[in-house]
Amino acid sequence: MNAPFDWIALAEFALIGVFSGGLLALIALGFVLIYKGTGVINFAMGEFMMLGAYFFYTSHVMWKLPMWLSLALTLAAVAAVAALIERAILRPLAGQPVISILMATIGLASALHGVVDAVWGGNNYEMPPLLPRKAFTFGEILIPGQVVWSFILAALIITAFTLYFRYSRTGIAMRAAASDPMTAYVLGIDVRRTQRLTWMFAGVVGAVAGIVVGSMTSLSPALGGAALGVLAVIILGGLDSIAGAIVAGLIIGVIESLTAGYLGGKVRDIVPYVTVLLILLVKPYGLFGTRQIERL
Amino acid sequence: MSEARTAGPAALAVENIEVVYHHTVQVLRGLSLTVPTGQIVALLGSNGAGKTTTLKAISGLLPMEVGAIRGGQIHYQGERINDVAPHLLARRGIGHVREGRHVFEDLTVDENLIAAGSALIGRNIKPEPELIYEYFPRLKERRSQVAGYLSGGEQQMLAIGRALLGKPSLMLLDEPSLGLAPLVVEQIFEIIARINREQGVSMLLVEQNAMAAFGIAQYGYIMESGKVVIDGPTDKLVKDPDVQRFYLGYGEKSDALASFRDVKHYKRRKRWLS
């Protein structure tokens, strides 16, 4: 290497990585909510994103409804779909082996894919940009506006959920039901309701993420694929930890951005997994995953 | 069964229930017991006799373990509750303190109590954590600590306090002495008796520690393989030679070698008694 090292470029890649990690953390939150609340890894998370983006496109662009109304309708609709899925698919499977439930969510993902294909077709749609595009400059470093705003939005939503689980009675009851459903039941908690709520929350989180991703790229049934990349994030973060989802989201964001910047887009797709593999060798529960607290 | 001990419907009346797990394994075979309003009733028996299953049948937990009540009736304050969901029973005033404490480990003490406030839904009663902290001052000192790091005794206190926060009329206590030091057991049983006295909570107390249970209960049942084999007021039970021998660990001089034949003899006698 003869040319002097370009520190500015490195800083720029790293910062873009941090900010784009916000969205990864948001999607990861969707996975973590359901895993923590019901012990299921929901492989249809990406399809919640896809549905969110399509519903929003339909009501905002095709029906020309105002943005806020479209947003409200979309979130309500995806939450309803999530509740329906919980009731119709997950609840009958309660008590079945994990692998069956996992397969069910994978099947669900392709079914939702098929539905979207049948209703909207496989075309790409242009979504109107939602987040301000004006770039942020820090000295010589330039960060695209959408990336920063998506980070702020994700941070707000994650903070809201964290506060909800910490301070609201329903939020605390949801945590209780997640950690010990039987005991929660005998203390008067309607565990079925908390599980349904969990799915609805994850649906809302996914829908928001989907709308943002759709508005930053374009709308096609492939949009949900972004969620599969987030698997690396949740495994790294430890599956059941919101804090883990945030930190891991940012780490993977930075790694993706750096590898894309220096090694090109192809490498970018595998590097997160390699990193995860290496970290899991050292910390098998992920960075923040709970081991049981053992008291003897 | 003995004569009716109080007027009005009992807090709890279990009549001849049969419980089956996984459609095949029968655990309770016609078990009956009564908890008169305001009293503490002890339910004793060896491991696997079906004590915990009895409590689960009452609090509605059986379906969660693929168990079902196949026959018989359970009445709570005169109303049949065989098929009521557990969270609804909790909201009607049945507080089940499960065996093994089961505190929500990653929630703080305060949060454990807040979660337990769900039992007050639909009853127009405000949760009173201060009342719980009055009974268990130790918990107050640790109110913002994560429950998983409490000592065993403190966890048991939290488990009882959590049920009490739901303003129960009937408490089901499943081995509150389990794994605790004798001094702590004594302390906890004292508080249980106080709660019964001061809050008027009727109690069904499952125990292995017969001495401790008889100390606070007015009436006792002893069960064996899914049904009651002996029952009576505790002051009579403590004088029963069989009870003394097999549950209190004294009585006739007990030499280990002779015991197996005695068990057989005991079983015969038991059948005869019930």
Coordinates of C-alpha atoms in Angstrom, one line a residue:
Chain A
M1 CA 0.0 0.0 0.0
N2 CA 1.7 3.1 -1.2
A3 CA -1.0 5.8 -1.0
P4 CA -1.5 7.2 2.5
F5 CA -4.3 5.5 4.3
D6 CA -7.6 7.3 3.9
W7 CA -8.8 7.8 7.5
I8 CA -11.8 9.9 6.4
A9 CA -13.2 7.1 4.3
L10 CA -12.7 4.6 7.2
A11 CA -14.6 7.0 9.5
E12 CA -17.3 7.5 7.0
F13 CA -17.8 3.8 6.4
A14 CA -17.9 3.2 10.1
L15 CA -20.4 5.9 10.8
I16 CA -22.7 4.9 8.0
G17 CA -22.4 1.4 9.5
V18 CA -23.5 2.6 12.9
F19 CA -26.4 4.5 11.6
S20 CA -27.6 1.7 9.3
G21 CA -27.2 -0.6 12.3
G22 CA -30.2 1.1 13.8
L23 CA -32.6 -0.5 11.3
L24 CA -30.9 -3.9 11.8
A25 CA -31.5 -3.5 15.5
L26 CA -35.1 -2.6 14.9
I27 CA -35.7 -5.7 12.9
A28 CA -33.8 -7.7 15.5
L29 CA -36.2 -6.4 18.1
G30 CA -39.0 -8.0 16.2
F31 CA -37.3 -11.4 16.4
V32 CA -36.3 -10.9 20.1
L33 CA -39.8 -9.9 21.2
I34 CA -41.3 -13.1 19.8
Y35 CA -38.5 -15.3 21.0
K36 CA -38.6 -13.9 24.5
G37 CA -42.4 -13.9 24.7
T38 CA -43.2 -17.3 23.2
G39 CA -39.9 -19.1 22.6
V40 CA -40.4 -19.2 18.9
I41 CA -37.9 -17.9 16.2
N42 CA -40.3 -16.3 13.7
F43 CA -38.9 -16.9 10.3
A44 CA -41.8 -14.9 8.9
M45 CA -40.4 -11.7 10.3
G46 CA -39.3 -10.5 6.9
E47 CA -42.8 -11.1 5.6
F48 CA -44.2 -8.8 8.2
M49 CA -41.8 -6.2 6.8
M50 CA -43.0 -7.0 3.3
L51 CA -46.6 -6.8 4.2
G52 CA -46.0 -3.5 6.0
A53 CA -44.4 -2.0 2.9
Y54 CA -47.1 -3.3 0.5
F55 CA -50.0 -2.2 2.8
F56 CA -48.4 1.2 3.1
Y57 CA -47.8 1.5 -0.6
T58 CA -51.4 0.5 -1.4
S59 CA -53.0 3.0 1.0
H60 CA -50.6 5.9 0.5
V61 CA -49.7 5.7 -3.2
M62 CA -52.6 3.7 -4.8
W63 CA -55.5 5.0 -2.6
K64 CA -53.8 8.4 -2.1
L65 CA -54.6 8.5 1.6
P66 CA -52.6 10.9 3.8
M67 CA -49.4 9.6 5.1
W68 CA -50.3 9.4 8.8
L69 CA -53.6 7.7 8.1
S70 CA -51.8 5.2 5.8
L71 CA -49.2 4.5 8.5
A72 CA -51.9 4.0 11.1
L73 CA -53.9 1.7 8.8
T74 CA -50.8 -0.3 7.9
L75 CA -49.7 -0.8 11.5
A76 CA -53.2 -1.9 12.5
A77 CA -53.5 -4.3 9.6
V78 CA -50.1 -6.0 10.1
A79 CA -50.8 -6.2 13.8
A80 CA -54.1 -7.9 13.0
V81 CA -52.4 -10.3 10.6
A82 CA -49.8 -11.1 13.3
A83 CA -52.6 -11.8 15.9
L84 CA -54.4 -14.0 13.4
I85 CA -51.2 -16.0 12.8
E86 CA -50.6 -16.4 16.5
R87 CA -54.2 -17.7 17.0
A88 CA -54.5 -19.9 13.9
I89 CA -51.0 -21.3 13.6
L90 CA -48.9 -20.9 16.7
R91 CA -51.4 -21.6 19.4
P92 CA -52.4 -25.0 18.1
L93 CA -48.7 -25.9 17.9
A94 CA -48.0 -24.9 21.5
G95 CA -46.2 -27.8 23.2
Q96 CA -45.0 -29.3 19.9
P97 CA -41.3 -29.8 19.3
V98 CA -39.4 -26.6 18.5
I99 CA -38.5 -27.9 15.0
S100 CA -42.2 -28.2 14.0
I101 CA -42.9 -24.7 15.1
L102 CA -39.9 -23.4 13.2
M103 CA -40.9 -25.2 10.1
A104 CA -44.4 -23.7 10.5
T105 CA -43.0 -20.2 10.5
I106 CA -40.9 -21.0 7.5
G107 CA -43.9 -22.3 5.7
L108 CA -45.8 -19.3 6.8
A109 CA -43.2 -17.1 5.2
S110 CA -43.5 -18.7 1.8
A111 CA -47.3 -18.6 2.0
L112 CA -47.2 -14.9 2.7
H113 CA -44.8 -14.4 -0.1
G114 CA -47.2 -16.2 -2.4
V115 CA -50.1 -14.1 -1.3
V116 CA -48.2 -10.9 -2.0
D117 CA -47.1 -12.2 -5.4
A118 CA -50.7 -13.1 -6.2
V119 CA -52.1 -9.8 -5.1
W120 CA -49.5 -7.2 -6.1
G121 CA -47.5 -9.2 -8.7
G122 CA -43.8 -9.6 -8.8
N123 CA -43.0 -6.1 -10.1
N124 CA -40.8 -3.5 -8.5
Y125 CA -42.7 -0.5 -7.2
E126 CA -41.2 2.9 -6.5
M127 CA -42.1 4.1 -3.0
P128 CA -42.1 7.8 -2.3
P129 CA -39.2 8.7 -0.1
L130 CA -40.4 9.2 3.5
L131 CA -37.3 10.3 5.4
P132 CA -35.5 13.5 4.5
R133 CA -32.7 12.9 2.1
K134 CA -30.5 15.9 3.0
A135 CA -27.1 14.5 3.9
F136 CA -25.5 15.1 7.3
T137 CA -22.0 16.4 7.3
F138 CA -19.5 16.0 10.1
G139 CA -16.5 17.8 8.9
E140 CA -15.4 16.1 5.7
I141 CA -17.6 13.1 6.5
L142 CA -20.8 12.8 4.6
I143 CA -23.7 10.5 5.8
P144 CA -26.8 10.1 3.7
G145 CA -29.9 11.7 5.4
Q146 CA -32.1 8.7 5.1
V147 CA -29.6 6.5 6.9
V148 CA -29.4 8.9 9.9
W149 CA -33.2 9.4 10.1
S150 CA -33.8 5.7 9.9
F151 CA -31.4 5.4 12.8
I152 CA -33.3 8.0 14.8
L153 CA -36.6 6.4 14.1
A154 CA -35.4 3.0 15.1
A155 CA -33.9 4.4 18.3
L156 CA -37.2 6.1 19.2
I157 CA -39.2 2.9 18.6
I158 CA -36.7 0.7 20.6
T159 CA -36.7 3.2 23.4
A160 CA -40.5 3.3 23.5
F161 CA -40.6 -0.5 23.8
T162 CA -38.0 -0.6 26.4
L163 CA -39.8 1.9 28.5
Y164 CA -43.1 0.1 28.0
F165 CA -41.6 -3.2 29.2
R166 CA -40.0 -1.5 32.2
Y167 CA -42.8 0.7 33.5
S168 CA -46.2 -0.4 32.2
R169 CA -48.1 -3.0 34.1
T170 CA -48.9 -4.9 30.9
G171 CA -45.3 -4.7 29.9
I172 CA -44.1 -6.2 33.2
A173 CA -46.8 -8.8 33.0
M174 CA -45.6 -9.7 29.5
R175 CA -42.1 -10.2 30.8
A176 CA -43.4 -12.3 33.6
A177 CA -45.4 -14.4 31.3
A178 CA -42.4 -14.8 29.0
S179 CA -40.2 -16.1 31.8
D180 CA -42.6 -18.5 33.5
P181 CA -46.0 -18.9 31.8
M182 CA -47.5 -21.3 34.4
T183 CA -46.7 -19.1 37.3
A184 CA -47.9 -16.1 35.4
Y185 CA -51.3 -17.8 34.9
V186 CA -51.8 -18.5 38.5
L187 CA -51.1 -14.9 39.3
G188 CA -53.9 -13.7 37.1
I189 CA -52.0 -12.9 33.9
D190 CA -53.8 -13.9 30.8
V191 CA -50.8 -15.5 29.1
R192 CA -52.6 -16.1 25.8
R193 CA -53.3 -12.4 25.6
T194 CA -49.7 -11.4 26.4
Q195 CA -48.5 -13.8 23.7
R196 CA -51.0 -12.4 21.2
L197 CA -49.8 -8.9 22.1
T198 CA -46.2 -10.0 21.7
W199 CA -46.9 -11.1 18.1
M200 CA -48.8 -7.9 17.4
F201 CA -45.9 -5.8 18.7
A202 CA -43.5 -7.7 16.5
G203 CA -45.8 -7.2 13.6
V204 CA -45.8 -3.4 14.2
V205 CA -42.0 -3.3 14.5
G206 CA -41.6 -5.3 11.3
A207 CA -44.1 -3.1 9.4
V208 CA -42.3 0.0 10.4
A209 CA -38.9 -1.5 9.3
G210 CA -40.5 -2.7 6.1
I211 CA -41.9 0.7 5.2
V212 CA -38.5 2.4 5.9
V213 CA -36.5 -0.2 3.9
G214 CA -39.0 0.0 1.1
S215 CA -38.8 3.8 0.9
M216 CA -35.0 3.6 0.9
T217 CA -34.8 1.0 -1.8
S218 CA -37.8 -0.2 -3.8
L219 CA -40.8 -2.4 -3.2
S220 CA -40.7 -6.0 -4.3
P221 CA -41.5 -9.3 -2.7
A222 CA -37.7 -9.7 -2.1
L223 CA -37.9 -6.9 0.5
G224 CA -38.4 -9.4 3.4
G225 CA -35.0 -10.9 2.6
A226 CA -33.4 -8.2 4.7
A227 CA -34.7 -9.9 7.8
L228 CA -32.8 -13.1 7.1
G229 CA -29.6 -11.1 7.3
V230 CA -30.7 -10.0 10.7
L231 CA -30.5 -13.6 11.9
A232 CA -26.8 -12.9 12.3
V233 CA -27.7 -10.0 14.5
I234 CA -30.0 -11.9 16.9
I235 CA -27.7 -14.8 17.2
L236 CA -24.8 -12.5 18.0
G237 CA -27.0 -10.5 20.4
G238 CA -28.2 -13.6 22.2
L239 CA -31.8 -14.2 21.0
D240 CA -33.6 -13.0 24.1
S241 CA -32.0 -9.7 24.9
I242 CA -33.2 -6.3 23.6
A243 CA -29.9 -4.7 24.6
G244 CA -28.1 -7.5 22.8
A245 CA -30.2 -6.8 19.7
I246 CA -29.1 -3.1 19.8
V247 CA -25.4 -3.7 20.3
A248 CA -25.3 -6.5 17.8
G249 CA -27.3 -4.5 15.3
L250 CA -24.7 -1.7 15.5
I251 CA -21.7 -4.1 15.3
I252 CA -23.1 -6.0 12.3
G253 CA -24.0 -2.6 10.7
V254 CA -20.4 -1.4 11.0
I255 CA -18.9 -4.7 9.8
E256 CA -21.3 -4.8 6.8
S257 CA -20.5 -1.2 5.9
L258 CA -16.7 -1.7 6.2
T259 CA -16.6 -4.9 4.2
A260 CA -18.9 -3.4 1.5
G261 CA -16.6 -0.3 1.4
Y262 CA -13.3 -2.2 1.3
L263 CA -14.1 -5.6 -0.1
G264 CA -17.2 -5.0 -2.3
G265 CA -20.8 -6.0 -1.9
K266 CA -20.4 -9.7 -2.5
V267 CA -18.2 -10.2 0.5
R268 CA -20.5 -8.1 2.6
D269 CA -23.1 -10.9 2.7
I270 CA -20.9 -13.4 4.3
V271 CA -18.8 -11.4 6.7
P272 CA -21.5 -11.0 9.3
Y273 CA -21.9 -14.7 9.5
V274 CA -18.2 -15.3 9.8
T275 CA -18.0 -12.8 12.6
V276 CA -21.0 -14.4 14.4
L277 CA -19.3 -17.8 14.1
L278 CA -16.2 -16.5 15.6
I279 CA -18.0 -14.8 18.5
L280 CA -20.1 -17.8 19.2
L281 CA -17.0 -19.9 19.6
V282 CA -16.1 -17.7 22.5
K283 CA -19.6 -16.8 23.8
P284 CA -22.1 -19.5 23.0
Y285 CA -25.1 -17.6 24.4
G286 CA -24.3 -14.6 22.3
L287 CA -23.1 -11.3 23.7
F288 CA -26.1 -10.7 26.0
G289 CA -28.1 -14.0 26.0
T290 CA -29.2 -15.1 29.4
R291 CA -27.9 -18.1 31.0
Q292 CA -30.1 -19.2 33.8
I293 CA -29.4 -17.7 37.1
E294 CA -28.4 -20.6 39.2
R295 CA -28.9 -20.3 42.9
L296 CA -28.0 -23.3 45.1
Chain B
M1 CA -65.4 -37.5 55.9
S2 CA -66.2 -35.7 59.1
E3 CA -69.2 -33.6 60.1
A4 CA -69.6 -30.1 58.5
R5 CA -67.4 -27.8 60.5
T6 CA -68.8 -24.5 59.6
A7 CA -72.1 -23.1 58.2
G8 CA -72.3 -21.8 54.6
P9 CA -70.4 -23.0 51.6
A10 CA -66.8 -24.1 52.3
A11 CA -64.0 -22.0 50.8
L12 CA -63.1 -25.1 48.9
A13 CA -64.8 -28.5 48.4
V14 CA -63.2 -31.1 46.4
E15 CA -65.4 -34.2 45.8
N16 CA -64.2 -37.4 44.4
I17 CA -62.0 -36.1 41.7
E18 CA -60.2 -38.3 39.2
V19 CA -57.2 -36.8 37.4
V20 CA -55.6 -38.3 34.4
Y21 CA -52.4 -37.2 32.6
H22 CA -51.8 -37.7 28.9
H23 CA -55.1 -39.5 28.7
T24 CA -53.7 -42.6 30.4
V25 CA -51.9 -42.0 33.6
Q26 CA -54.3 -41.8 36.5
V27 CA -52.9 -39.7 39.4
L28 CA -55.9 -38.9 41.5
R29 CA -58.4 -41.6 42.3
G30 CA -61.5 -40.2 43.9
L31 CA -59.9 -37.6 46.1
S32 CA -62.1 -35.5 48.4
L33 CA -61.3 -32.7 50.8
T34 CA -62.8 -29.6 52.3
V35 CA -61.3 -26.3 53.4
P36 CA -63.8 -24.5 55.6
T37 CA -63.8 -20.8 55.3
G38 CA -61.1 -19.1 57.4
Q39 CA -59.2 -22.3 58.3
I40 CA -55.9 -23.8 57.5
V41 CA -56.1 -27.3 56.2
A42 CA -52.9 -29.4 55.8
L43 CA -52.6 -32.0 53.0
L44 CA -49.7 -34.4 53.7
G45 CA -48.4 -37.4 51.9
S46 CA -45.2 -38.9 50.5
N47 CA -43.6 -38.1 47.2
G48 CA -45.8 -38.9 44.2
A49 CA -49.0 -39.2 46.3
G50 CA -50.6 -36.5 44.1
K51 CA -50.5 -33.5 46.4
T52 CA -49.2 -31.1 43.8
T53 CA -51.5 -32.5 41.2
T54 CA -54.4 -31.8 43.6
L55 CA -53.4 -28.1 43.8
K56 CA -53.0 -27.9 40.1
A57 CA -56.4 -29.4 39.6
I58 CA -57.9 -26.7 41.8
S59 CA -56.1 -23.8 40.3
G60 CA -56.8 -24.8 36.7
L61 CA -53.2 -25.7 35.7
L62 CA -53.8 -29.3 34.6
P63 CA -54.5 -28.5 30.9
M64 CA -51.1 -26.9 30.7
E65 CA -49.5 -30.3 31.4
V66 CA -51.9 -32.3 29.3
G67 CA -53.8 -33.3 32.4
A68 CA -57.6 -33.4 32.9
I69 CA -60.2 -33.8 35.6
R70 CA -62.1 -36.9 34.5
G71 CA -64.6 -37.1 37.2
G72 CA -65.8 -35.4 40.4
Q73 CA -66.4 -31.8 41.3
I74 CA -64.4 -28.8 42.6
H75 CA -66.4 -26.1 44.3
Y76 CA -65.0 -22.8 45.3
Q77 CA -67.2 -20.7 47.6
G78 CA -70.1 -22.9 46.4
E79 CA -69.4 -22.5 42.7
R80 CA -68.2 -25.2 40.4
I81 CA -64.8 -24.4 39.0
N82 CA -63.7 -27.6 37.2
D83 CA -63.2 -25.9 33.9
V84 CA -62.3 -22.3 34.7
A85 CA -59.0 -21.0 33.3
P86 CA -56.2 -20.4 35.8
H87 CA -55.9 -16.6 35.4
L88 CA -59.7 -16.2 35.9
L89 CA -59.5 -18.3 39.1
A90 CA -56.7 -16.0 40.3
R91 CA -58.9 -13.1 39.6
R92 CA -61.7 -14.7 41.6
G93 CA -59.4 -15.0 44.6
I94 CA -57.5 -18.3 44.4
G95 CA -53.8 -17.7 45.1
H96 CA -51.6 -20.6 44.2
V97 CA -48.1 -20.5 45.6
R98 CA -46.4 -23.1 43.4
E99 CA -43.9 -25.7 44.6
G100 CA -40.3 -24.5 44.1
R101 CA -41.1 -20.8 44.5
H102 CA -41.0 -19.8 40.9
V103 CA -40.2 -16.2 41.3
F104 CA -39.7 -14.3 38.0
E105 CA -36.0 -14.4 38.3
D106 CA -35.1 -11.5 36.0
L107 CA -37.7 -9.2 37.4
T108 CA -37.1 -7.1 40.5
V109 CA -39.0 -7.8 43.7
D110 CA -41.2 -4.8 43.0
E111 CA -41.9 -5.9 39.4
N112 CA -42.8 -9.4 40.7
L113 CA -45.5 -7.8 42.8
I114 CA -46.7 -5.5 40.0
A115 CA -47.0 -8.6 37.7
A116 CA -49.1 -10.2 40.5
G117 CA -51.4 -7.2 40.5
S118 CA -53.0 -8.9 37.4
A119 CA -55.0 -11.0 39.8
L120 CA -56.9 -7.8 40.8
I121 CA -58.2 -7.2 37.3
G122 CA -62.0 -6.7 37.3
R123 CA -62.2 -6.6 41.1
N124 CA -61.8 -2.8 41.7
I125 CA -59.2 -3.3 44.4
K126 CA -55.9 -1.4 44.4
P127 CA -52.7 -3.4 44.8
E128 CA -51.1 -2.8 48.2
P129 CA -47.4 -3.7 48.0
E130 CA -47.0 -2.0 51.3
L131 CA -49.1 -4.6 53.0
I132 CA -46.8 -7.3 51.6
Y133 CA -43.7 -5.4 52.8
E134 CA -45.3 -5.2 56.2
Y135 CA -45.5 -9.0 56.4
F136 CA -42.1 -9.4 54.8
P137 CA -39.8 -6.4 55.7
R138 CA -36.9 -8.3 54.2
L139 CA -38.4 -8.0 50.8
K140 CA -38.8 -4.2 51.2
E141 CA -35.0 -3.9 51.7
R142 CA -34.6 -5.7 48.5
R143 CA -37.4 -4.3 46.5
S144 CA -35.3 -3.1 43.6
Q145 CA -33.2 -6.2 43.4
V146 CA -33.6 -8.9 40.8
A147 CA -35.5 -11.8 42.3
G148 CA -33.1 -14.4 41.0
Y149 CA -30.5 -13.3 43.4
L150 CA -32.6 -13.4 46.6
S151 CA -31.9 -16.2 49.1
G152 CA -34.2 -19.2 49.1
G153 CA -36.1 -18.0 52.1
E154 CA -36.6 -14.5 50.5
Q155 CA -37.8 -16.1 47.3
Q156 CA -40.4 -18.1 49.2
M157 CA -41.5 -14.9 50.9
L158 CA -41.8 -13.2 47.6
A159 CA -43.8 -16.1 46.2
I160 CA -46.2 -15.9 49.1
G161 CA -46.3 -12.1 49.0
R162 CA -47.1 -12.2 45.3
A163 CA -50.1 -14.4 45.9
L164 CA -51.2 -12.3 48.8
L165 CA -51.0 -9.2 46.7
G166 CA -53.9 -10.6 44.6
K167 CA -56.2 -10.4 47.7
P168 CA -57.0 -14.1 47.7
S169 CA -59.8 -15.6 49.8
L170 CA -58.2 -19.0 49.4
M171 CA -54.4 -19.7 49.2
L172 CA -53.0 -23.0 48.0
L173 CA -49.5 -23.3 49.4
D174 CA -47.3 -26.0 47.9
E175 CA -44.5 -27.0 50.2
P176 CA -43.4 -23.6 51.4
S177 CA -40.7 -25.3 53.6
L178 CA -39.0 -26.9 50.6
G179 CA -35.2 -26.6 50.8
L180 CA -35.2 -24.0 53.5
A181 CA -33.3 -24.0 56.8
P182 CA -35.4 -24.9 59.9
L183 CA -35.2 -21.4 61.3
V184 CA -36.5 -19.9 58.1
V185 CA -39.3 -22.5 57.9
E186 CA -40.4 -21.5 61.4
Q187 CA -40.4 -17.8 60.4
I188 CA -42.4 -18.4 57.2
F189 CA -45.0 -20.6 58.9
E190 CA -45.5 -18.0 61.5
I191 CA -46.2 -15.4 58.8
I192 CA -48.5 -17.9 57.0
A193 CA -50.5 -18.3 60.3
R194 CA -50.6 -14.5 60.7
I195 CA -51.9 -14.0 57.2
N196 CA -54.6 -16.6 57.8
R197 CA -55.6 -14.8 61.1
E198 CA -55.3 -11.2 60.0
Q199 CA -56.5 -11.4 56.4
G200 CA -59.0 -14.1 56.9
V201 CA -57.5 -16.1 54.1
S202 CA -58.5 -19.8 54.0
M203 CA -55.6 -22.1 53.2
L204 CA -54.8 -25.5 51.8
L205 CA -51.3 -26.3 52.8
V206 CA -49.4 -29.1 51.1
E207 CA -46.3 -30.2 53.1
Q208 CA -43.8 -32.9 53.6
N209 CA -42.8 -31.3 56.9
A210 CA -45.8 -32.7 58.9
M211 CA -44.7 -31.2 62.2
A212 CA -44.6 -27.6 60.8
A213 CA -47.9 -28.1 59.0
F214 CA -49.7 -29.5 62.0
G215 CA -48.4 -26.6 64.0
I216 CA -50.6 -24.1 62.2
A217 CA -53.4 -26.2 60.6
Q218 CA -56.7 -27.0 62.2
Y219 CA -57.4 -30.1 60.1
G220 CA -55.3 -32.5 58.2
Y221 CA -55.6 -35.0 55.3
I222 CA -53.0 -37.6 54.5
M223 CA -53.0 -38.9 51.0
E224 CA -51.4 -41.9 49.4
S225 CA -51.5 -43.0 45.7
G226 CA -54.1 -40.5 44.7
K227 CA -56.6 -40.5 47.5
V228 CA -57.1 -39.6 51.1
V229 CA -56.3 -42.4 53.6
I230 CA -56.6 -40.6 56.9
D231 CA -58.1 -37.3 57.9
G232 CA -59.0 -35.6 61.1
P233 CA -58.5 -32.5 63.3
T234 CA -54.7 -32.1 63.6
D235 CA -54.8 -32.5 67.4
K236 CA -56.2 -36.0 66.9
L237 CA -53.9 -36.8 64.0
V238 CA -50.7 -36.1 66.0
K239 CA -51.8 -38.7 68.5
D240 CA -52.6 -41.3 65.8
P241 CA -49.8 -44.0 66.1
D242 CA -49.7 -44.6 62.3
V243 CA -49.3 -40.9 61.6
Q244 CA -46.7 -40.6 64.3
R245 CA -44.8 -43.5 62.9
F246 CA -44.8 -42.6 59.2
Y247 CA -45.2 -38.9 59.1
L248 CA -43.8 -37.5 62.3
G249 CA -40.9 -39.9 62.6
Y250 CA -41.5 -41.1 66.1
G251 CA -43.9 -43.4 68.0
E252 CA -43.1 -47.1 68.4
K253 CA -39.4 -47.7 68.5
S254 CA -38.5 -47.7 64.9
D255 CA -35.8 -50.0 63.7
A256 CA -35.1 -49.8 60.0
L257 CA -35.1 -53.6 59.4
A258 CA -38.6 -54.3 60.6
S259 CA -40.1 -51.4 58.7
F260 CA -40.9 -53.1 55.4
R261 CA -43.3 -55.6 57.0
D262 CA -44.7 -52.7 58.9
V263 CA -45.4 -50.8 55.8
K264 CA -47.4 -53.7 54.5
H265 CA -49.3 -53.9 57.7
Y266 CA -49.8 -50.2 57.5
K267 CA -51.2 -50.4 54.0
R268 CA -53.7 -53.0 55.1
R269 CA -54.8 -50.9 58.0
K270 CA -55.0 -47.8 55.8
R271 CA -57.4 -49.4 53.4
W272 CA -59.5 -50.4 56.3
L273 CA -59.5 -46.9 57.6
S274 CA -60.6 -45.1 54.5

